[in-house]
Structure formats: C-alpha cells, structure tokens
mmCIF file of C-alpha atoms and ligand atoms in Angstrom:
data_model
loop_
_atom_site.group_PDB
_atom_site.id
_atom_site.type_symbol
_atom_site.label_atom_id
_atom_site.label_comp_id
_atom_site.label_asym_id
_atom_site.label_seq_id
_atom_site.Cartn_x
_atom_site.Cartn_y
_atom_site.Cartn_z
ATOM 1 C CA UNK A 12 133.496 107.649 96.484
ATOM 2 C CA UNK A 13 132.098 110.334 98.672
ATOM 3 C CA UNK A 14 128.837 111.008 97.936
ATOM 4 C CA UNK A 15 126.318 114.341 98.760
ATOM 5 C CA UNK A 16 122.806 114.223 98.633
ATOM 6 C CA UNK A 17 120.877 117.836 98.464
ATOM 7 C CA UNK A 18 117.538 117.721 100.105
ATOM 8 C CA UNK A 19 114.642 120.464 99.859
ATOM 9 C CA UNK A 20 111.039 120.364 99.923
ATOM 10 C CA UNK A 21 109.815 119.851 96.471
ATOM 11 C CA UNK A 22 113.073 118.854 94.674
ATOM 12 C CA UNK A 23 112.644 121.062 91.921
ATOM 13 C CA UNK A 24 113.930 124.724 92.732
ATOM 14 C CA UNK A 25 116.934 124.532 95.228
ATOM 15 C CA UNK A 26 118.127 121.467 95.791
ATOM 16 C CA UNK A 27 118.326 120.583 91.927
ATOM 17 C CA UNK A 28 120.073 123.657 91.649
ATOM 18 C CA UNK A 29 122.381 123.024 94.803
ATOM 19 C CA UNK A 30 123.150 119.168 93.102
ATOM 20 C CA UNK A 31 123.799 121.062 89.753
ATOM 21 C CA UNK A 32 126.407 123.914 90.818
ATOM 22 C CA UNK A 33 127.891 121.425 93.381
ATOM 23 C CA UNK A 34 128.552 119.634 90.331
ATOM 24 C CA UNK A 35 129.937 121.726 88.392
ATOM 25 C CA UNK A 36 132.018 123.325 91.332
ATOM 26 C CA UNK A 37 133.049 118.865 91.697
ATOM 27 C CA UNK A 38 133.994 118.702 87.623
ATOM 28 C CA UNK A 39 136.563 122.226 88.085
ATOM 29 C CA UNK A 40 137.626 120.889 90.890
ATOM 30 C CA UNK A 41 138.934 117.581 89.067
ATOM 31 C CA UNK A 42 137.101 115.771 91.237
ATOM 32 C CA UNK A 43 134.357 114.140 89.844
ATOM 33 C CA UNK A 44 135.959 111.007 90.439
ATOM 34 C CA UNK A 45 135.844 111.565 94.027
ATOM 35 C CA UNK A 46 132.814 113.268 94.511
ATOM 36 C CA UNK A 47 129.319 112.666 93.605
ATOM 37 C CA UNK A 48 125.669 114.476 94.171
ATOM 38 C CA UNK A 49 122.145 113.748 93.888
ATOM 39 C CA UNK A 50 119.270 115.362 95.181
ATOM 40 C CA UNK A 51 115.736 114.803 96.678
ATOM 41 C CA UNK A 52 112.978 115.904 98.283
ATOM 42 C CA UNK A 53 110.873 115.425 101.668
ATOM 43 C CA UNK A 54 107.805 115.776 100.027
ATOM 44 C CA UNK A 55 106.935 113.326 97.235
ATOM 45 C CA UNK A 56 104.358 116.478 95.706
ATOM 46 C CA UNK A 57 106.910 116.366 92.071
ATOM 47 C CA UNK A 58 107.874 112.970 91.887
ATOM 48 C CA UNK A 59 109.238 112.302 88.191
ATOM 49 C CA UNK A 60 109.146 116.252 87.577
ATOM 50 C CA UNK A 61 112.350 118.040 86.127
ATOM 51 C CA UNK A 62 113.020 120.625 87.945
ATOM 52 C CA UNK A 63 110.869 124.009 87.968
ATOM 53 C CA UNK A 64 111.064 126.042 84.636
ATOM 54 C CA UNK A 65 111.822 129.008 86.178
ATOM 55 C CA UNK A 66 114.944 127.283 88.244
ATOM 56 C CA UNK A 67 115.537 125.884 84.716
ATOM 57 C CA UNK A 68 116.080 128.887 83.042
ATOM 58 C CA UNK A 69 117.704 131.121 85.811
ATOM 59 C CA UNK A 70 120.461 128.703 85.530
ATOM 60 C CA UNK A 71 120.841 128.758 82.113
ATOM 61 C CA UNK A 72 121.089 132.009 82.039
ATOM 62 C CA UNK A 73 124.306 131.619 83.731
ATOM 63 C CA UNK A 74 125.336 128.879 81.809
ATOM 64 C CA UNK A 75 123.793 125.803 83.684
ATOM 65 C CA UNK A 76 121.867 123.048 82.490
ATOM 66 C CA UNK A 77 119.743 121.136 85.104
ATOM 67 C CA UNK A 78 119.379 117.603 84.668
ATOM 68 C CA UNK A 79 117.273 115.693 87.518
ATOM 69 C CA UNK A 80 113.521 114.036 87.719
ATOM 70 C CA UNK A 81 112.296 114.619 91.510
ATOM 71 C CA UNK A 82 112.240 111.752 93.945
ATOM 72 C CA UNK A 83 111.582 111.401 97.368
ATOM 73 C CA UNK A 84 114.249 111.822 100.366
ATOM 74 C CA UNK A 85 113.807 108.145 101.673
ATOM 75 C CA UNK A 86 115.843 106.521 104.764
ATOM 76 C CA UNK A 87 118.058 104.474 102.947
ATOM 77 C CA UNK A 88 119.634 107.486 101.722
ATOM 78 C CA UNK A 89 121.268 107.870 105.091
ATOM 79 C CA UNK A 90 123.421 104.491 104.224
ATOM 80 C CA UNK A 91 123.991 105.742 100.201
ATOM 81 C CA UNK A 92 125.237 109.206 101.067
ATOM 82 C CA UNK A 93 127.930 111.282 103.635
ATOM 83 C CA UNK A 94 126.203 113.911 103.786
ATOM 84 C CA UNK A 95 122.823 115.198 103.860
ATOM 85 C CA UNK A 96 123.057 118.655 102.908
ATOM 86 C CA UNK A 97 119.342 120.396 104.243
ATOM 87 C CA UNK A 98 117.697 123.900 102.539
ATOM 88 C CA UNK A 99 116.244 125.061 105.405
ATOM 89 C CA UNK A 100 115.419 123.992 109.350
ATOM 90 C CA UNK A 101 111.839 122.755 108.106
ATOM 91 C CA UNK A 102 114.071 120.094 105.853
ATOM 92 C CA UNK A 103 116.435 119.569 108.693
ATOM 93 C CA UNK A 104 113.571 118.995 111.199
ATOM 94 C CA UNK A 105 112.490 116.389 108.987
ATOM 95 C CA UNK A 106 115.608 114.599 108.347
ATOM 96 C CA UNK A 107 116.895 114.644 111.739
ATOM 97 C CA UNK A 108 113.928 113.160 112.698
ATOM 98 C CA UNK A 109 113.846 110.368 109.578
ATOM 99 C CA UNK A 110 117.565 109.844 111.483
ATOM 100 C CA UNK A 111 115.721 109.243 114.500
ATOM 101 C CA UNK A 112 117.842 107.800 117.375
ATOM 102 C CA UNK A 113 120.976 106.718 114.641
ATOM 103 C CA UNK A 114 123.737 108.645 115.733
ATOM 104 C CA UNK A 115 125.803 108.115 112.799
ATOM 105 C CA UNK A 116 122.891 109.192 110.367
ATOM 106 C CA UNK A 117 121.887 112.294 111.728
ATOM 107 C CA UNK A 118 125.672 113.171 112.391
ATOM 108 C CA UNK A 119 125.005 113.048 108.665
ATOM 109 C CA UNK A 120 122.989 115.903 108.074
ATOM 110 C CA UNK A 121 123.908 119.786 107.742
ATOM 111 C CA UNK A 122 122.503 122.897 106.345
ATOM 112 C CA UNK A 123 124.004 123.697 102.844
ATOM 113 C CA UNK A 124 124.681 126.918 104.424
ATOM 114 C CA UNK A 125 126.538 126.266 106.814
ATOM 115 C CA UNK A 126 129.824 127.053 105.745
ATOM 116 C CA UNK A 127 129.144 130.126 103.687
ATOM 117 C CA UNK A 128 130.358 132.865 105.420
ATOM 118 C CA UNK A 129 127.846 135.302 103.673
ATOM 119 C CA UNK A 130 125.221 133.681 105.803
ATOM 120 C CA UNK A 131 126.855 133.994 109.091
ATOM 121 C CA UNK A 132 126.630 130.224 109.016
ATOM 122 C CA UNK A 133 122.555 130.967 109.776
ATOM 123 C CA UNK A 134 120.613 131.472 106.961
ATOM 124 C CA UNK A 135 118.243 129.087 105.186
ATOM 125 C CA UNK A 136 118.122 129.099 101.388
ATOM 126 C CA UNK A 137 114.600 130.340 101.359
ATOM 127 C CA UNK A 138 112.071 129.138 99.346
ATOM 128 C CA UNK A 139 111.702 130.468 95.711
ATOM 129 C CA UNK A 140 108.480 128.883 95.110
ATOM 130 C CA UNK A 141 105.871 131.168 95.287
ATOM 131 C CA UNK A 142 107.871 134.114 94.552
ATOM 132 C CA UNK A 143 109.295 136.068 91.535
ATOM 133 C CA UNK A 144 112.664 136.452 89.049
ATOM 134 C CA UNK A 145 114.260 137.979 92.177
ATOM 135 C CA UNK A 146 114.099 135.167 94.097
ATOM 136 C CA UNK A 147 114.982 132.952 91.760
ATOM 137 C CA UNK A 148 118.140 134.861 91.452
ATOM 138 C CA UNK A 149 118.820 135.173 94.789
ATOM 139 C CA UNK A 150 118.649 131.757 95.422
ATOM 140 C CA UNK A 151 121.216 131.472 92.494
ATOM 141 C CA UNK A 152 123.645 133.636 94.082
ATOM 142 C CA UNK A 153 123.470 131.972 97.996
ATOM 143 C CA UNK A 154 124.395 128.585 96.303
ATOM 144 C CA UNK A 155 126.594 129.239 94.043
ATOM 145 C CA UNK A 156 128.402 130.802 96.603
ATOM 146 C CA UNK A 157 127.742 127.630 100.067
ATOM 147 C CA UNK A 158 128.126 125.172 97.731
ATOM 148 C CA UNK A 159 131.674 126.078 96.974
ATOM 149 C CA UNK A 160 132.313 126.328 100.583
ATOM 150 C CA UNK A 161 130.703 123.356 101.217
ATOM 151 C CA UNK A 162 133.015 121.925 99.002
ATOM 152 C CA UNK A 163 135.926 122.910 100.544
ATOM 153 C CA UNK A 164 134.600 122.040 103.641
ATOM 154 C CA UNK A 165 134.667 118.297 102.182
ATOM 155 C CA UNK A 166 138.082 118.355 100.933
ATOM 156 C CA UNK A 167 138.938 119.611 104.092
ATOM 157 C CA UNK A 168 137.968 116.887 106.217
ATOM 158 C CA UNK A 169 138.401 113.844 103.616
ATOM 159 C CA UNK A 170 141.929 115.602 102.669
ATOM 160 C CA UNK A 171 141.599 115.824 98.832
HETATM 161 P P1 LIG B 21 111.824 123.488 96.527
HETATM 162 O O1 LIG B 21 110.608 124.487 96.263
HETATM 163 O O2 LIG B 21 111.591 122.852 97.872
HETATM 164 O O3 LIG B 21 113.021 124.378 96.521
HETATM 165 O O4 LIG B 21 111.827 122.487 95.393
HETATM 166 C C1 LIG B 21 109.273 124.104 96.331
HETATM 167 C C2 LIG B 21 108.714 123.402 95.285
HETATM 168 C C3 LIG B 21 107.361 123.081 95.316
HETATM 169 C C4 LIG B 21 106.587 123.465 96.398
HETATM 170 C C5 LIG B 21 107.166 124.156 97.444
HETATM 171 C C6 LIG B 21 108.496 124.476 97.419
HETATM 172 N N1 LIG B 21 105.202 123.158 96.422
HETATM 173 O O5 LIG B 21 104.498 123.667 97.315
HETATM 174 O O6 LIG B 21 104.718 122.422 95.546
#
C-alpha cells in the first residue's frame, strides 16, 4: 500500500479537503487499492473537530462529502506514510524540522503543490481561515487541480 498523508495547520480547511479530492481522484483512478490518504495537522488547536463548515459546504457544493476528525501531525507518521504532502512553507518548516537529521523522513516531505503546473511549482495553498467564500473557493480550485498532479506524480514513480 502506498500511503499519503496531507498536513496543514489546523486540519480542518485544506488538508481535509486535499485528503478528500485526493481520494476521490485515488477511487477514479481504480486505485484505491493501491493508494491511501489521511490527513493532519501541526497544530493540535481542532483536535476531534470535523473539518470547518465552510470547507464542508464548499465541497459539497461540488459534490464532495468530507469525512475526517482533526488530529495532530505526530513523528511516527514519518514511518506510516510515503509521503508527506505540506500546505504551505510554514507546514514544511515544521515537518522538515520534526524530520530532523533522518534523511529518509524528510526525503519524505513535499509541497502539495509542487507538481501543479498552475503554480509554477511555487505557490502555497494559502490559508482560507480567516477569509471569505472566495477563498474558500479558491482553495477548491488549486487542489482539485495539484492533487491530480500529485497523483500522477505517484504513479509515475511507483509505476501504476
Ligand atoms: P487549515 O486552516 O490549516 O487549512 O486547517 C486553519 C484552521 C484553523 C486555524 C488556522 C488555519 N486557526 O487559527 O485556528
């Protein structure tokens, strides 16, 4: 099994979201027997929460139902997963540094933007938090679209 862990700051706006259309993306794919996701978050500020109603309901709108209670991004998770896929470079900052001198865990960890060629291979998924409908729909859009890249990025390199 190759397995994907989306990390964020909160765990309940993007990288539920990210874990939820990477599924989906997985299931058309006829993968989900290959492939699994999770998410989690460097803080622990929403442990146990669902994910934000707004998030909630921006994806349904488009036909997505979130299912996830917030937990903590926690070391072990560098053993449990292949990759770490990061929001933005505060997240990566802190799991590159929760890698700490293990080569073979922070090899582990990328930006879920990294392969979407809409962000120049740059851009953060900014944070929706504290902002409006817009947002929320924007961050929609940039991971719908890197998360299907960064799918095909994995099938690329594990050759399925
Ligand atoms: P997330 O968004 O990292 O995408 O889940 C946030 C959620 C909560 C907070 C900040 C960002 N907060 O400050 O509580």
């Amino acid at each position: 099994m190759i397995r994907v862990l989306f990390v964020c700051l909160g765990n309940i706006c993007r990288s539920p979201l990210a874990e939820g259309l990477f599924k989906k993306a997985v299931e058309e794919a006829g993968l989900s027997n290959r492939i699994e996701a999770d998410s989690a978050g460097t803080s622990g500020w929403h442990i146990g929460d669902p994910p934000d109603h707004r998030t909630v309901e921006n994806a349904r709108k488009h036909g997505l139902e979130l299912h996830h209670a917030s937990r903590q991004f926690i070391k072990e998770d560098f053993d449990r997963f292949d990759y770490i896929a990061v929001a933005d470079q505060s997240n990566y900052s802190d799991a590159v540094e929760m890698a700490g001198n293990n080569k073979s865990h922070y090899k582990k960890v990328l930006k879920i933007r990294k392969f979407d060629t809409e962000g120049d291979g740059q851009y953060d998924v900014p944070d929706p938090y504290y902002g409006n409908g817009n947002h929320f729909e924007h961050v929609y859009k940039v991971l719908t679209h890197s998360t299907a890249k960064l799918l095909e990025h994995i099938r690329a390199e594990k050759g399925i």
